[in-house]
């Protein structure tokens, strides 16, 4: 008795915009281009598997828990050395956080930003994502400086937020970079900011969406569903939601107590390092299945594990 | 999947005799589809038509219960592909596999460890759901001994992984606990189906050579009368698990394809190189459509994040998780430590709690019951006003918790400062930053002890 099971295949009309970073002598990474949901290769094209970026900070982080800082050692003191090591650990993009520009973290300015971006650009040939300290005035100052230094290297600059996107978008336009549009876990706000950015003259292949990342146990489900909705909207033809998505997974997971707490935790939490790693990896795996195109991680072992999962999922 | 009026109409006599008190069969069918009248109001419905209508009204994914007491696993009966479309209803049962080749004392110890494992999150106690016991020895008496060993260790629901010969020897005793029998294969399906029927146990059907072969196998077994079926399509790695489970869910929901309208069992350990990879594969399967997940390795550091993920994914998106109102400790605060106030929307709580946690300032966080609304929404809805905050301060005796009587208010509701100070004589109200992420900087600047 033969049973016929006709698997429903979705015929999506939309396609995620392709966004290119790097090139021009630098290694090139393209994300996006999907014509179906994450990793469903039986019904659509997934020309560019999601990529893993490693976070590098312009100043040695003071408060990283031991399992994390131990994995990097002295490289944390020097962004160039850190970026080199990140390359060896398999980073496909370096995500440079200009943390020291934060008023509480040193309040450095354009000069420091220029120096650090130059150092990292010189140290590695990977494409760069450059993030400000998420304080609007400082973001404008350091990202504009970074934009100039990186002219021609097609880096991604962010965050562009609803109240503060013009200056950074203008820098992206002037220097040929990509803007990261960040909104607080809300599909309509994400779409609206994309529209504003395109109105300023950016082309759709110059925008990455940062939907805001909730860590496992700390709002993951909100990011997960907003990303699924954005991707579905994009695939059903809404071009203003069809941007590749970007998640700062490492930053969000490593600040939760499950990852930070050395001792005094309930025995049911289990061994610290393994728990902390899984916290980062499972957050990444969850969001990749919701449509993330770039996950930024912190721990080298997470990078290895998540990359392996992406390879398995992409058949590469 | 509810039937449309037209689909119901097809099964009616189409004589328009009006005895149902409707002018036409079609009008009646439309009312039935809206659930305004019962189908039985038509006296001329043939038994076949009635059976067909009842069958069509069944949920597209059969609900299967494993286990018999309080700790049973109920899976299936999902209605959407994406949680935001409605919600995911029945979280996958996470069970751990033990083998009857393991010494009895060790089995006892592990069963006890798994049964008693419990972790707390947002006031909820999370645990594992069951044991899978595999007849790895091939010796029926070893399975019986292993069952005896795990018996009484928390009495978790069971998945019995054995052939019909071994199962026949243990089911007499263990059947009242409704174990899931794993698995009916191409070679043994008749004997397995007989056991499932005789002992009224759910049955897993394993067929790795494609969905049509699996569906054919299920059809044969259903025709024998077995209803409670769990599917093992044999997909073991990241890619095939995602694709296969997605296809099964789609066939069930979008095509109402009965043979695959059952929950799916997965074995992430069989597709993984190590423990970490097993956890990641299990994580995928929590999000993407597994009904029962059989782990090969158990450790608290693996169980905790998986259970947290399951809680996240299976939260009803329409009803955000609310945090219990009260005073929370972040870090190890003393009576001179800062006291902040916020709402009980889980995301609001987590963002401020996370910031306080990493701020370097051990703090107290007073959580008001705002019925799960965020700061601004709650304020706009009148659920986060001075009176309610003051009441919460008193209710949880915040004045006895801190020595300084200063309360840090979210910057977004700065307007409440004056009124709140009136409501709370002797208190000083500080206006914090509007965004949670700036609380660390705020404390550094303003909190001097
Ligand atoms: S009673 Fe039955 S047959 Fe008669 S009109 Fe109503 S639906 Fe039609």
XYZ file of C-alpha atoms and ligand atoms in Angstrom:
773
model
C 0.000 0.000 0.000
C 1.713 3.132 -1.147
C 0.873 6.318 0.685
C 1.434 9.585 -1.082
C 2.612 12.442 1.089
C 2.846 15.672 -0.807
C 4.994 17.939 1.289
C 3.695 21.493 1.084
C 6.349 23.716 -0.417
C 6.034 27.435 0.235
C 6.455 29.592 -2.822
C 7.807 32.780 -1.353
C 7.817 35.799 -3.588
C 10.332 37.814 -1.604
C 14.054 37.545 -1.132
C 16.307 38.813 1.622
C 18.557 41.599 0.341
C 22.164 40.631 -0.141
C 24.581 42.705 1.897
C 28.290 42.641 1.188
C 30.978 43.529 3.686
C 34.691 43.862 2.991
C 36.045 43.378 -0.504
C 38.482 45.729 -2.182
C 41.495 43.659 -1.108
C 39.898 42.671 2.143
C 38.169 39.322 2.501
C 34.576 39.589 1.405
C 31.529 38.290 3.207
C 28.046 38.372 1.730
C 24.986 37.694 3.867
C 21.317 37.482 2.934
C 19.875 36.400 -0.380
C 17.612 33.780 1.159
C 14.402 32.920 -0.651
C 13.107 30.682 2.101
C 13.098 30.231 5.861
C 16.318 29.374 7.696
C 18.010 26.236 6.368
C 14.960 24.876 4.514
C 16.970 24.013 1.447
C 14.255 21.839 -0.056
C 12.160 24.808 -1.080
C 14.389 27.747 -1.748
C 17.830 29.219 -2.127
C 20.158 29.947 0.753
C 23.100 31.325 -1.184
C 24.991 32.613 1.838
C 24.966 30.633 5.088
C 24.857 32.749 8.257
C 28.248 33.856 9.523
C 29.881 34.079 12.913
C 31.548 37.293 14.011
C 33.784 37.583 17.061
C 33.503 40.573 19.338
C 36.665 42.577 19.948
C 36.670 45.567 22.270
C 38.897 48.592 22.001
C 39.818 48.357 25.657
C 40.486 45.391 27.904
C 37.167 44.375 29.450
C 37.360 44.598 33.219
C 34.446 42.437 34.122
C 34.578 39.409 31.910
C 34.126 36.183 33.855
C 37.085 33.817 34.053
C 35.919 31.168 31.554
C 35.715 33.921 28.963
C 38.764 36.056 29.714
C 40.847 32.913 30.234
C 40.142 31.811 26.676
C 41.713 34.988 25.300
C 44.459 35.765 27.796
C 46.651 38.762 27.068
C 45.107 39.330 23.659
C 42.336 41.210 25.460
C 44.786 44.034 26.145
C 45.384 44.819 22.497
C 42.600 45.047 19.910
C 44.975 44.189 17.066
C 46.273 41.046 18.762
C 42.740 40.201 19.805
C 41.455 40.495 16.239
C 44.328 38.336 14.973
C 43.551 35.677 17.502
C 39.865 35.901 16.642
C 40.787 35.212 13.034
C 42.687 32.106 14.110
C 39.679 31.022 16.135
C 37.537 31.102 13.017
C 35.884 34.519 13.021
C 34.379 35.398 9.656
C 33.875 39.015 10.667
C 35.420 41.100 13.455
C 32.843 43.022 15.435
C 34.708 45.902 17.043
C 32.954 47.558 19.951
C 34.277 51.052 20.663
C 33.466 50.619 24.316
C 35.910 53.135 25.698
C 33.955 55.999 24.163
C 31.224 55.449 26.732
C 31.205 58.288 29.263
C 31.514 55.718 32.047
C 34.234 53.700 30.374
C 36.781 56.372 29.580
C 34.877 58.827 27.404
C 37.438 58.552 24.628
C 36.693 60.300 21.366
C 37.325 60.356 17.650
C 41.122 60.074 17.947
C 41.053 56.858 19.876
C 38.394 55.483 17.517
C 40.518 56.283 14.496
C 43.579 54.647 16.026
C 41.774 51.471 17.030
C 39.977 51.038 13.732
C 43.259 51.549 11.891
C 44.963 49.014 14.121
C 42.315 46.376 13.588
C 42.043 47.005 9.855
C 45.802 46.622 9.653
C 45.960 43.527 11.829
C 43.476 41.348 9.964
C 41.987 41.060 6.519
C 38.483 40.189 7.727
C 35.542 42.543 7.193
C 34.608 44.719 10.143
C 31.481 45.618 12.011
C 32.062 48.677 14.174
C 29.738 49.459 17.041
C 29.643 52.602 19.145
C 29.044 52.659 22.895
C 25.282 53.119 22.358
C 25.263 56.645 23.717
C 23.912 58.751 20.830
C 26.289 61.716 20.955
C 29.328 59.479 21.366
C 28.121 57.066 18.700
C 28.007 59.906 16.225
C 31.465 61.117 17.185
C 33.323 57.812 17.061
C 31.428 56.179 14.214
C 31.942 59.128 11.912
C 35.671 58.948 12.680
C 35.665 55.190 12.134
C 33.789 55.619 8.891
C 36.446 57.922 7.487
C 39.315 55.665 8.462
C 37.572 52.657 6.946
C 36.533 54.350 3.726
C 36.476 51.848 0.866
C 36.573 48.855 3.204
C 32.779 48.523 3.384
C 32.358 48.012 7.103
C 29.066 47.950 8.981
C 28.436 50.818 11.411
C 25.951 50.891 14.227
C 23.783 51.250 16.000
C 21.488 53.531 14.048
C 18.490 54.041 16.295
C 15.220 55.833 15.708
C 16.314 58.961 17.539
C 19.838 58.953 16.167
C 20.392 57.627 12.704
C 21.026 60.571 10.423
C 24.682 61.220 11.134
C 25.686 57.580 10.959
C 23.585 56.948 7.868
C 25.199 59.967 6.232
C 28.639 58.577 7.047
C 27.648 55.241 5.490
C 26.491 57.051 2.387
C 29.620 59.150 2.120
C 32.074 56.327 2.704
C 30.212 53.387 1.197
C 29.491 51.469 4.378
C 26.568 49.472 5.723
C 24.271 50.781 8.478
C 23.054 48.633 11.342
C 19.469 49.587 12.169
C 18.684 48.786 15.766
C 15.167 48.744 17.211
C 13.800 47.430 20.495
C 12.281 44.030 19.605
C 9.358 45.340 17.590
C 8.570 44.544 13.985
C 6.894 47.816 13.043
C 9.675 49.934 14.505
C 12.213 47.815 12.639
C 10.395 48.352 9.388
C 9.947 52.056 10.013
C 13.639 52.613 10.689
C 14.533 50.752 7.492
C 12.225 53.078 5.588
C 13.828 56.135 7.192
C 17.289 54.901 6.270
C 16.343 54.209 2.665
C 14.670 57.627 2.497
C 18.017 59.146 3.335
C 19.470 57.471 0.283
C 20.928 54.216 1.553
C 20.233 51.310 -0.741
C 18.659 48.103 0.566
C 22.006 46.327 0.318
C 23.417 48.839 2.807
C 21.243 47.950 5.783
C 21.498 45.245 8.419
C 18.763 44.874 11.005
C 19.598 44.499 14.672
C 16.223 43.537 16.152
C 17.741 43.624 19.683
C 18.876 40.385 21.182
C 17.323 38.752 24.199
C 19.541 36.116 25.772
C 18.302 32.655 26.622
C 16.052 33.069 29.640
C 16.166 36.846 29.271
C 13.751 37.614 26.494
C 15.032 35.214 23.834
C 11.455 34.391 22.900
C 10.742 38.010 21.978
C 13.733 38.280 19.665
C 12.955 34.850 18.254
C 9.394 35.719 17.311
C 10.120 39.211 16.051
C 12.819 37.764 13.819
C 10.531 35.021 12.521
C 7.922 37.649 11.750
C 10.409 39.956 10.041
C 11.723 37.126 7.912
C 8.235 35.914 6.993
C 7.234 39.466 6.076
C 10.348 39.819 3.941
C 9.722 36.538 2.165
C 6.111 37.429 1.466
C 7.333 40.448 -0.433
C 7.739 43.323 2.009
C 11.076 44.728 0.901
C 11.287 46.992 3.933
C 11.609 44.006 6.246
C 13.806 41.900 3.983
C 17.152 42.949 5.432
C 19.649 40.427 6.795
C 19.581 40.241 10.588
C 22.370 40.696 13.103
C 22.498 39.568 16.753
C 24.923 40.494 19.518
C 24.602 37.121 21.194
C 27.854 37.064 23.167
C 27.318 40.458 24.708
C 23.830 39.585 25.882
C 24.533 36.133 27.255
C 27.803 36.792 29.053
C 26.259 39.500 31.206
C 23.623 37.225 32.672
C 24.262 35.630 36.002
C 24.154 32.129 34.551
C 27.372 32.999 32.740
C 29.001 35.276 35.293
C 28.419 33.570 38.585
C 31.493 31.769 39.831
C 30.071 30.234 42.941
C 27.199 30.125 45.359
C 24.782 28.983 42.665
C 22.282 26.150 43.118
C 23.788 22.723 42.250
C 21.075 22.315 39.602
C 22.824 25.001 37.574
C 25.704 22.607 37.003
C 29.278 23.295 36.068
C 30.008 26.959 35.385
C 31.999 26.957 32.166
C 29.851 24.386 30.418
C 26.687 26.210 31.434
C 28.042 29.583 30.307
C 29.130 28.189 26.940
C 25.777 26.537 26.338
C 24.038 29.754 27.307
C 25.846 31.519 24.484
C 25.611 28.646 21.991
C 21.937 27.847 22.537
C 20.986 31.513 22.228
C 22.845 31.566 18.919
C 21.269 28.327 17.678
C 17.806 29.570 18.583
C 18.221 32.887 16.779
C 19.850 31.288 13.741
C 16.715 29.196 13.342
C 14.666 32.390 13.561
C 16.582 33.988 10.703
C 19.793 35.513 12.042
C 22.402 36.099 9.345
C 25.241 37.269 11.602
C 25.728 36.158 15.186
C 28.406 37.920 17.207
C 29.961 35.594 19.769
C 32.587 35.955 22.452
C 33.964 32.562 23.372
C 36.202 30.710 20.890
C 34.592 27.388 21.690
C 31.128 28.771 21.020
C 32.442 29.993 17.699
C 33.659 26.517 16.807
C 30.438 24.798 17.877
C 28.073 27.288 16.283
C 30.036 27.307 13.038
C 29.891 23.543 12.928
C 26.136 23.616 13.403
C 25.759 26.204 10.631
C 27.858 24.054 8.315
C 25.752 21.014 9.078
C 22.570 22.985 8.513
C 23.805 24.509 5.280
C 25.156 21.283 3.852
C 28.577 22.823 3.448
C -8.469 22.437 11.855
C -12.132 23.554 11.882
C -14.215 22.582 8.881
C -15.695 25.189 6.579
C -19.405 25.365 5.905
C -18.882 24.054 2.387
C -16.964 21.031 3.638
C -19.757 20.227 6.075
C -22.390 20.790 3.400
C -20.801 18.086 1.242
C -21.764 15.513 3.861
C -25.395 16.646 4.263
C -28.360 15.029 2.418
C -28.959 18.246 0.382
C -32.739 17.773 0.424
C -33.504 21.116 2.083
C -36.239 19.480 4.141
C -35.994 22.219 6.802
C -36.339 19.851 9.744
C -33.208 21.317 11.265
C -35.155 24.611 11.361
C -32.956 26.134 8.672
C -34.264 26.915 5.190
C -31.521 24.966 3.401
C -28.871 22.377 4.109
C -26.283 24.992 3.181
C -27.601 27.510 5.692
C -27.477 24.805 8.331
C -23.923 23.846 7.352
C -22.801 27.463 7.773
C -24.223 27.604 11.278
C -22.543 24.313 12.185
C -19.227 25.676 10.956
C -19.672 28.639 13.305
C -20.380 26.128 16.062
C -23.795 27.796 16.581
C -25.726 24.526 16.305
C -24.686 20.886 16.726
C -24.482 18.695 13.650
C -26.906 16.269 15.312
C -29.745 18.735 14.628
C -30.025 17.211 11.174
C -31.873 13.917 11.694
C -30.957 12.594 8.255
C -27.209 12.521 8.653
C -25.870 9.105 7.647
C -23.571 7.311 10.085
C -20.768 7.479 7.518
C -21.190 11.220 7.087
C -21.221 11.707 10.810
C -18.061 9.640 11.240
C -16.370 11.581 8.481
C -17.310 14.898 10.036
C -16.131 13.829 13.453
C -12.859 12.584 12.041
C -12.337 15.838 10.193
C -12.965 17.825 13.340
C -10.203 15.995 15.205
C -7.099 18.039 15.922
C -4.597 17.723 13.065
C -1.880 16.508 15.424
C -3.012 13.780 17.760
C -2.475 14.404 21.476
C -0.461 11.556 22.979
C -0.088 10.884 26.676
C 2.892 8.978 28.007
C 2.770 7.958 31.654
C -0.193 7.690 33.917
C 0.287 9.697 37.066
C 0.899 13.360 37.751
C 4.190 13.481 35.911
C 2.814 12.366 32.579
C 4.021 13.726 29.261
C 1.350 15.163 26.989
C 2.508 16.040 23.495
C 0.960 16.804 20.142
C -2.168 18.820 19.422
C -0.187 21.776 18.113
C -2.001 24.118 15.767
C 0.613 26.489 14.310
C 4.005 26.483 12.591
C 5.217 29.621 14.379
C 4.660 30.499 17.986
C 3.620 34.085 17.202
C 0.655 32.794 15.172
C -0.955 31.622 18.394
C 1.221 29.663 20.772
C 2.890 26.284 21.126
C 0.845 24.309 23.600
C 2.615 21.128 24.632
C 6.300 21.453 25.463
C 8.372 18.491 24.295
C 9.007 15.873 26.945
C 12.737 15.786 27.680
C 13.781 12.299 28.788
C 17.141 10.680 29.416
C 18.147 7.302 28.037
C 19.535 4.615 30.334
C 20.647 1.176 29.194
C 20.012 -2.165 30.818
C 23.706 -2.983 30.401
C 24.465 -0.519 33.196
C 24.908 -2.077 36.656
C 21.755 -1.985 38.745
C 23.118 0.272 41.487
C 24.307 2.792 38.919
C 20.920 2.703 37.199
C 19.207 3.429 40.483
C 21.505 6.308 41.182
C 21.040 7.869 37.739
C 17.274 7.410 37.717
C 17.111 9.099 41.087
C 19.330 11.936 39.903
C 17.199 12.535 36.803
C 13.890 12.266 38.641
C 14.908 14.683 41.351
C 16.577 17.215 39.062
C 14.879 20.565 39.467
C 15.803 24.127 38.628
C 13.894 27.292 39.366
C 13.216 30.152 36.964
C 10.881 33.110 37.372
C 9.192 31.318 40.229
C 8.630 28.159 38.172
C 10.110 24.785 38.975
C 11.467 23.070 35.901
C 12.478 19.432 35.647
C 13.066 16.548 33.289
C 10.102 14.493 32.186
C 11.044 10.877 31.946
C 13.410 7.982 31.385
C 14.036 5.980 28.276
C 15.152 2.485 29.149
C 16.888 0.610 26.378
C 17.184 -3.143 26.165
C 20.737 -2.752 24.921
C 21.725 -6.158 26.233
C 19.139 -7.879 24.063
C 18.343 -10.008 27.087
C 14.715 -9.704 28.267
C 15.580 -10.493 31.869
C 18.117 -7.659 31.921
C 15.354 -5.249 30.884
C 13.160 -6.563 33.685
C 15.987 -6.100 36.193
C 16.659 -2.583 34.959
C 12.980 -1.716 35.250
C 12.980 -2.960 38.781
C 16.016 -0.817 39.524
C 14.455 2.398 38.272
C 11.080 1.533 39.761
C 10.338 3.745 42.712
C 12.981 6.318 41.726
C 10.513 9.112 41.188
C 8.295 7.029 38.919
C 8.940 9.117 35.855
C 7.103 8.356 32.612
C 8.960 5.718 30.606
C 10.007 5.102 27.060
C 10.766 1.391 26.700
C 13.192 0.743 23.900
C 12.991 -2.955 23.197
C 11.721 -5.548 20.751
C 8.362 -7.267 21.127
C 9.886 -10.307 22.813
C 11.396 -8.388 25.706
C 8.409 -6.041 25.970
C 5.999 -8.964 26.212
C 7.818 -10.065 29.330
C 7.695 -6.776 31.170
C 4.454 -5.171 30.038
C 2.188 -7.179 32.280
C 3.770 -5.381 35.175
C 4.672 -1.990 33.772
C 1.748 -1.333 31.383
C -0.395 0.522 33.950
C 2.260 3.255 33.803
C 1.550 3.723 30.097
C 5.102 3.618 28.800
C 5.815 4.632 25.223
C 6.816 1.475 23.332
C 9.743 2.116 21.037
C 9.508 1.121 18.283
C 7.428 -0.562 15.647
C 9.664 -1.154 12.644
C 9.081 -2.664 9.236
C 10.008 -6.082 10.632
C 8.184 -6.222 13.929
C 5.238 -3.880 13.498
C 2.511 -6.467 13.822
C 3.785 -7.810 17.112
C 4.403 -4.278 18.429
C 0.934 -3.132 17.415
C -0.572 -6.118 19.195
C 1.307 -5.271 22.366
C 0.269 -1.633 22.181
C -3.344 -2.664 21.775
C -3.317 -5.346 24.409
C -1.652 -3.169 27.023
C -3.131 0.165 25.912
C 0.253 1.840 25.528
C 1.334 4.525 23.082
C 3.547 3.214 20.296
C 6.443 4.797 18.458
C 6.731 3.989 14.761
C 10.262 4.121 13.359
C 10.807 4.250 9.630
C 13.883 6.061 8.384
C 13.435 5.617 4.637
C 11.284 8.645 3.918
C 8.036 10.232 4.959
C 5.853 8.229 2.604
C 7.229 4.962 3.911
C 6.690 6.223 7.462
C 3.136 7.286 6.634
C 2.435 3.884 5.078
C 3.702 2.171 8.186
C 1.532 4.365 10.410
C -1.525 3.640 8.241
C -1.088 -0.092 8.690
C -0.711 0.277 12.420
C -3.664 2.656 12.735
C -5.795 0.190 10.858
C -5.000 -2.373 13.524
C -6.598 0.025 15.964
C -3.603 1.742 17.550
C -4.340 5.443 18.001
C -1.627 6.825 20.222
C 1.307 6.948 17.871
C 4.624 8.793 18.056
C 6.755 9.147 14.925
C 10.459 8.490 14.503
C 11.343 9.526 10.961
C 14.981 8.627 11.621
C 16.290 12.153 11.091
C 19.331 12.478 13.303
C 21.486 15.438 12.252
C 20.903 19.198 12.278
C 19.777 19.524 8.681
C 17.595 16.451 8.331
C 15.949 16.964 11.698
C 14.929 20.534 10.867
C 13.694 19.688 7.387
C 11.932 16.450 8.290
C 10.193 17.781 11.391
C 9.132 20.901 9.521
C 7.691 18.796 6.714
C 5.829 16.548 9.129
C 4.333 19.538 10.921
C 3.345 21.160 7.626
C 1.732 18.001 6.277
C -0.278 17.671 9.464
C -1.344 21.299 9.746
C -1.656 22.436 6.166
C -2.799 19.239 4.483
C -4.531 17.655 7.437
C -2.485 14.574 6.520
C -3.607 12.065 9.120
C -0.827 9.454 8.979
C 1.747 12.034 10.084
C -0.539 13.911 12.459
C 1.366 12.654 15.484
C 4.114 13.966 17.742
C 7.727 13.178 16.816
C 10.432 11.589 18.957
C 14.065 12.655 18.465
C 17.460 11.335 19.544
C 19.895 14.266 19.439
C 22.669 12.173 20.989
C 22.724 9.908 17.941
C 23.430 12.799 15.602
C 26.020 14.548 17.770
C 29.745 14.171 18.246
C 29.784 15.202 21.887
C 27.673 16.413 24.757
C 27.726 20.051 23.704
C 26.579 19.253 20.205
C 23.840 17.039 21.575
C 22.581 19.991 23.598
C 22.571 22.229 20.527
C 20.723 19.685 18.456
C 18.225 19.240 21.277
C 17.859 23.039 21.362
C 16.956 23.064 17.687
C 14.411 20.334 18.321
C 12.851 22.215 21.251
C 12.225 25.150 18.908
C 11.478 23.134 15.819
C 8.768 20.664 16.403
C 9.922 17.750 18.566
C 7.390 16.034 20.850
C 9.740 13.832 22.852
C 13.485 14.428 23.047
C 15.628 11.519 24.232
C 18.944 12.744 25.619
C 21.844 10.331 25.891
C 23.717 12.425 28.380
C 22.479 14.139 31.463
C 24.234 16.887 33.325
C 22.746 19.846 35.180
C 24.713 22.333 33.083
C 23.094 20.894 29.963
C 19.604 20.399 31.379
C 19.261 23.924 32.759
C 19.737 25.883 29.504
C 17.553 23.417 27.600
C 14.741 23.791 30.099
C 15.135 27.566 30.000
C 14.850 27.448 26.213
C 11.771 25.263 26.377
C 10.188 27.726 28.779
C 11.000 30.609 26.417
C 9.697 28.957 23.267
C 6.539 27.593 24.871
C 5.555 30.816 26.586
C 2.259 32.104 25.253
C 3.214 35.183 23.205
C -0.142 36.755 24.051
C 0.460 36.342 27.757
C 3.998 37.375 28.555
C 5.521 35.717 31.570
C 4.972 37.827 34.613
C 7.443 38.010 37.417
C 6.119 37.538 40.941
C 5.823 40.937 42.628
C 8.203 41.370 45.552
C 11.698 42.474 46.486
C 14.473 40.787 44.505
C 18.162 40.615 45.388
C 20.659 41.234 42.615
C 24.133 40.387 43.713
C 24.337 40.328 47.510
C 22.821 43.669 48.517
C 23.145 45.128 51.999
C 20.760 47.511 53.696
C 22.673 50.471 52.305
C 22.453 49.177 48.715
C 20.343 50.897 46.043
C 16.644 50.105 45.726
C 15.048 50.353 42.299
C 11.411 49.859 41.388
C 10.007 48.423 38.177
C 7.043 46.534 36.697
C 6.428 42.814 36.585
C 6.611 42.419 32.797
C 9.253 39.732 32.476
C 11.248 41.492 29.788
C 11.318 44.737 31.752
C 12.356 42.833 34.837
C 15.081 40.916 33.018
C 16.566 43.950 31.339
C 16.826 45.959 34.537
C 17.864 42.915 36.584
C 20.562 42.080 34.044
C 21.911 45.621 34.148
C 21.915 45.788 37.935
C 23.561 42.378 38.061
C 26.466 43.540 35.920
C 26.604 47.109 37.264
C 28.964 46.350 40.099
C 26.317 47.620 42.519
C 24.553 44.828 44.397
C 20.977 46.089 44.517
C 17.403 45.531 45.580
C 14.714 45.513 42.945
C 11.111 46.077 43.947
C 8.711 44.570 41.437
C 5.161 45.951 41.263
C 2.234 43.979 39.939
C 1.356 45.769 36.694
C -0.330 42.722 35.201
C 2.618 42.059 32.963
C 2.815 45.484 31.344
C 6.046 47.347 30.662
C 6.821 50.663 32.366
C 5.269 53.099 29.907
C 2.341 50.899 28.947
C 1.565 50.205 32.585
C 1.773 53.900 33.437
C -0.536 54.782 30.541
C -2.975 52.113 31.666
C -2.958 53.403 35.233
C -1.336 50.260 36.561
C 1.962 51.830 37.539
C 1.064 54.982 39.407
C 2.224 56.538 42.660
C -0.488 54.861 44.727
C 0.327 51.412 43.409
C 4.066 51.836 43.855
C 3.578 53.146 47.396
C 1.326 50.221 48.192
C 3.945 47.785 46.919
C 6.666 49.493 48.966
C 4.569 48.966 52.063
C 3.331 45.500 51.178
C 6.839 44.115 50.821
C 8.242 46.152 53.695
C 10.898 47.784 51.540
C 11.394 50.301 54.348
C 12.729 47.516 56.541
C 14.935 46.139 53.794
C 16.958 49.286 53.162
C 18.305 51.778 55.660
C 18.354 54.780 53.355
C 14.703 55.131 52.256
C 15.647 56.172 48.750
C 13.747 54.703 45.848
C 14.994 54.835 42.256
C 12.152 55.368 39.813
C 12.378 54.458 36.097
C 13.161 57.648 34.160
C 10.197 57.079 31.853
C 7.808 57.802 34.719
C 9.721 60.734 36.179
C 6.380 62.572 36.440
C 5.432 60.331 39.360
C 8.210 61.659 41.613
C 6.269 64.371 43.449
C 3.159 62.346 43.958
C 5.115 59.342 45.105
C 6.998 61.372 47.696
C 3.616 62.512 49.031
C 2.427 58.931 49.201
C 5.600 57.810 50.943
C 6.447 60.240 53.739
C 10.052 59.931 54.814
C 11.172 58.562 51.448
C 13.302 60.239 48.862
C 12.497 59.438 45.255
C 15.371 59.520 42.751
C 14.633 59.606 39.040
C 16.707 56.985 37.288
C 17.576 56.840 33.588
C 14.821 56.115 31.038
C 16.660 53.096 29.640
C 17.643 50.100 31.734
C 21.052 49.928 30.103
C 22.054 53.240 31.669
C 21.339 52.262 35.244
C 24.952 51.222 35.887
C 26.232 54.642 34.855
C 23.509 56.323 36.847
C 24.483 54.473 40.011
C 28.134 55.266 39.513
C 27.284 58.946 39.352
C 24.544 59.238 41.897
C 24.935 56.459 44.394
C 27.536 57.417 46.948
C 27.648 55.621 50.243
S -32.514 18.664 8.380
Fe -30.756 17.947 7.326
S -31.473 17.446 5.338
Fe -33.086 18.652 6.238
S -32.553 20.755 5.621
Fe -31.622 20.471 7.548
S -29.571 19.814 6.991
Fe -30.809 19.527 5.179
